[in-house]
Structures are given as structure tokens and as C-alpha cells.
Amino acid sequence: MTLMEFSQILGYTATFLFTICYIPQIIKTYQAKSVEGLSFWLLFLQFIGNIIALWYATLIAQAPLQLKYVLALVFLTVCLLLYISVRRNKI
């Protein structure tokens, strides 16, 4: 295995782990119908940070990072929509 192949494996592994970290929060929020202890601003700032990071990853043409940031934006969008929905008691 070359160094490049190893770095690709590390990149995609990190992408997978960073992406799935949002799933437990989505499930917990949906099941509990509560956002107790969850900061809207944390989610919002992560969302903005991921947009900027996606822009950067696109500029440097790093596919694993681009995938990570796109998937993170999808999951953060779900988290933010759930947060807003729960706060408005529409879930």
C-alpha cells in the first residue's frame, strides 16, 4: 500500500466517522422531542463552518474532504430543522 492509498483510506475513514456523529443526535432529538442541552448556535456555526470548509476543500480538490463537508451539511440541515420543529412543537 502506498502512502497515497493510505492517506485516502484515512481521509474516507475520517469522513465516515465525522458524518455519522450527527446521527445519534438526530435520533435522540426526534425520539425525545426535546432539544434540552442542544445549542442552536453550535449547530448553526458548525453549518457555516462546513460551508466555508467545503469551499476550501473544493479549491484544493480534496474529494474526501468535499464528501465529508457535503454530508455534514446534510446532517446539520436535518439537525437544524429538527431543532426548529421541536422548539415550535410541530414534530
mmCIF file of C-alpha atoms in Angstrom, residues 3-88:
data_model
loop_
_atom_site.group_PDB
_atom_site.id
_atom_site.type_symbol
_atom_site.label_atom_id
_atom_site.label_comp_id
_atom_site.label_asym_id
_atom_site.label_seq_id
_atom_site.Cartn_x
_atom_site.Cartn_y
_atom_site.Cartn_z
ATOM 1 C CA LEU A 3 1.362 6.463 1.174
ATOM 2 C CA MET A 4 -1.252 7.993 -1.139
ATOM 3 C CA GLU A 5 -3.560 4.984 -0.786
ATOM 4 C CA PHE A 6 -3.113 5.060 2.993
ATOM 5 C CA SER A 7 -3.905 8.767 3.131
ATOM 6 C CA GLN A 8 -7.059 8.162 1.067
ATOM 7 C CA ILE A 9 -8.146 5.442 3.499
ATOM 8 C CA LEU A 10 -7.545 7.797 6.419
ATOM 9 C CA GLY A 11 -9.474 10.557 4.652
ATOM 10 C CA TYR A 12 -12.510 8.441 3.910
ATOM 11 C CA THR A 13 -12.445 6.854 7.373
ATOM 12 C CA ALA A 14 -12.455 10.307 8.956
ATOM 13 C CA THR A 15 -15.244 11.333 6.581
ATOM 14 C CA PHE A 16 -17.341 8.375 7.669
ATOM 15 C CA LEU A 17 -16.774 8.949 11.387
ATOM 16 C CA PHE A 18 -17.349 12.716 11.267
ATOM 17 C CA THR A 19 -20.510 12.177 9.262
ATOM 18 C CA ILE A 20 -22.142 9.527 11.416
ATOM 19 C CA CYS A 21 -21.529 11.536 14.588
ATOM 20 C CA TYR A 22 -24.685 13.547 13.798
ATOM 21 C CA ILE A 23 -26.958 10.504 13.599
ATOM 22 C CA PRO A 24 -27.254 9.835 17.368
ATOM 23 C CA GLN A 25 -28.232 13.467 17.962
ATOM 24 C CA ILE A 26 -30.856 13.336 15.232
ATOM 25 C CA ILE A 27 -32.319 10.124 16.677
ATOM 26 C CA LYS A 28 -32.251 11.440 20.263
ATOM 27 C CA THR A 29 -33.889 14.727 19.307
ATOM 28 C CA TYR A 30 -36.570 13.006 17.253
ATOM 29 C CA GLN A 31 -37.392 10.357 19.865
ATOM 30 C CA ALA A 32 -37.325 12.676 22.885
ATOM 31 C CA LYS A 33 -38.923 15.562 21.017
ATOM 32 C CA SER A 34 -36.622 17.718 23.116
ATOM 33 C CA VAL A 35 -33.657 19.921 22.371
ATOM 34 C CA GLU A 36 -32.713 20.240 26.031
ATOM 35 C CA GLY A 37 -28.986 20.856 26.251
ATOM 36 C CA LEU A 38 -28.589 21.264 22.493
ATOM 37 C CA SER A 39 -27.375 24.671 21.348
ATOM 38 C CA PHE A 40 -28.884 26.111 18.191
ATOM 39 C CA TRP A 41 -25.846 28.356 17.805
ATOM 40 C CA LEU A 42 -23.484 25.375 17.975
ATOM 41 C CA LEU A 43 -25.355 23.734 15.104
ATOM 42 C CA PHE A 44 -25.614 26.967 13.152
ATOM 43 C CA LEU A 45 -21.916 27.816 13.497
ATOM 44 C CA GLN A 46 -20.985 24.251 12.520
ATOM 45 C CA PHE A 47 -23.191 24.665 9.451
ATOM 46 C CA ILE A 48 -21.463 27.914 8.426
ATOM 47 C CA GLY A 49 -18.037 26.413 9.182
ATOM 48 C CA ASN A 50 -18.814 23.417 6.972
ATOM 49 C CA ILE A 51 -19.842 25.692 4.095
ATOM 50 C CA ILE A 52 -16.515 27.521 4.330
ATOM 51 C CA ALA A 53 -14.594 24.250 4.700
ATOM 52 C CA LEU A 54 -16.395 22.797 1.661
ATOM 53 C CA TRP A 55 -15.368 25.844 -0.330
ATOM 54 C CA TYR A 56 -11.762 25.323 0.799
ATOM 55 C CA ALA A 57 -11.828 21.576 0.056
ATOM 56 C CA THR A 58 -13.188 22.338 -3.410
ATOM 57 C CA LEU A 59 -10.449 24.876 -4.074
ATOM 58 C CA ILE A 60 -7.745 22.351 -3.140
ATOM 59 C CA ALA A 61 -9.581 19.481 -4.897
ATOM 60 C CA GLN A 62 -9.738 17.110 -1.928
ATOM 61 C CA ALA A 63 -12.534 14.615 -2.616
ATOM 62 C CA PRO A 64 -12.638 13.038 0.884
ATOM 63 C CA LEU A 65 -12.986 16.466 2.472
ATOM 64 C CA GLN A 66 -15.596 17.550 -0.062
ATOM 65 C CA LEU A 67 -17.643 14.445 0.698
ATOM 66 C CA LYS A 68 -17.298 14.973 4.439
ATOM 67 C CA TYR A 69 -18.466 18.574 4.281
ATOM 68 C CA VAL A 70 -21.382 17.853 1.933
ATOM 69 C CA LEU A 71 -22.615 15.015 4.157
ATOM 70 C CA ALA A 72 -22.097 17.107 7.284
ATOM 71 C CA LEU A 73 -24.179 19.870 5.736
ATOM 72 C CA VAL A 74 -26.975 17.392 5.003
ATOM 73 C CA PHE A 75 -26.989 16.071 8.572
ATOM 74 C CA LEU A 76 -26.644 19.540 10.087
ATOM 75 C CA THR A 77 -29.595 20.690 7.984
ATOM 76 C CA VAL A 78 -31.641 17.820 9.436
ATOM 77 C CA CYS A 79 -30.457 18.715 12.954
ATOM 78 C CA LEU A 80 -31.332 22.377 12.495
ATOM 79 C CA LEU A 81 -34.762 21.609 11.034
ATOM 80 C CA LEU A 82 -35.495 19.189 13.881
ATOM 81 C CA TYR A 83 -34.339 21.772 16.399
ATOM 82 C CA ILE A 84 -36.627 24.420 14.941
ATOM 83 C CA SER A 85 -39.520 21.967 14.642
ATOM 84 C CA VAL A 86 -39.193 20.771 18.230
ATOM 85 C CA ARG A 87 -38.890 24.328 19.529
ATOM 86 C CA ARG A 88 -42.122 25.189 17.714
#
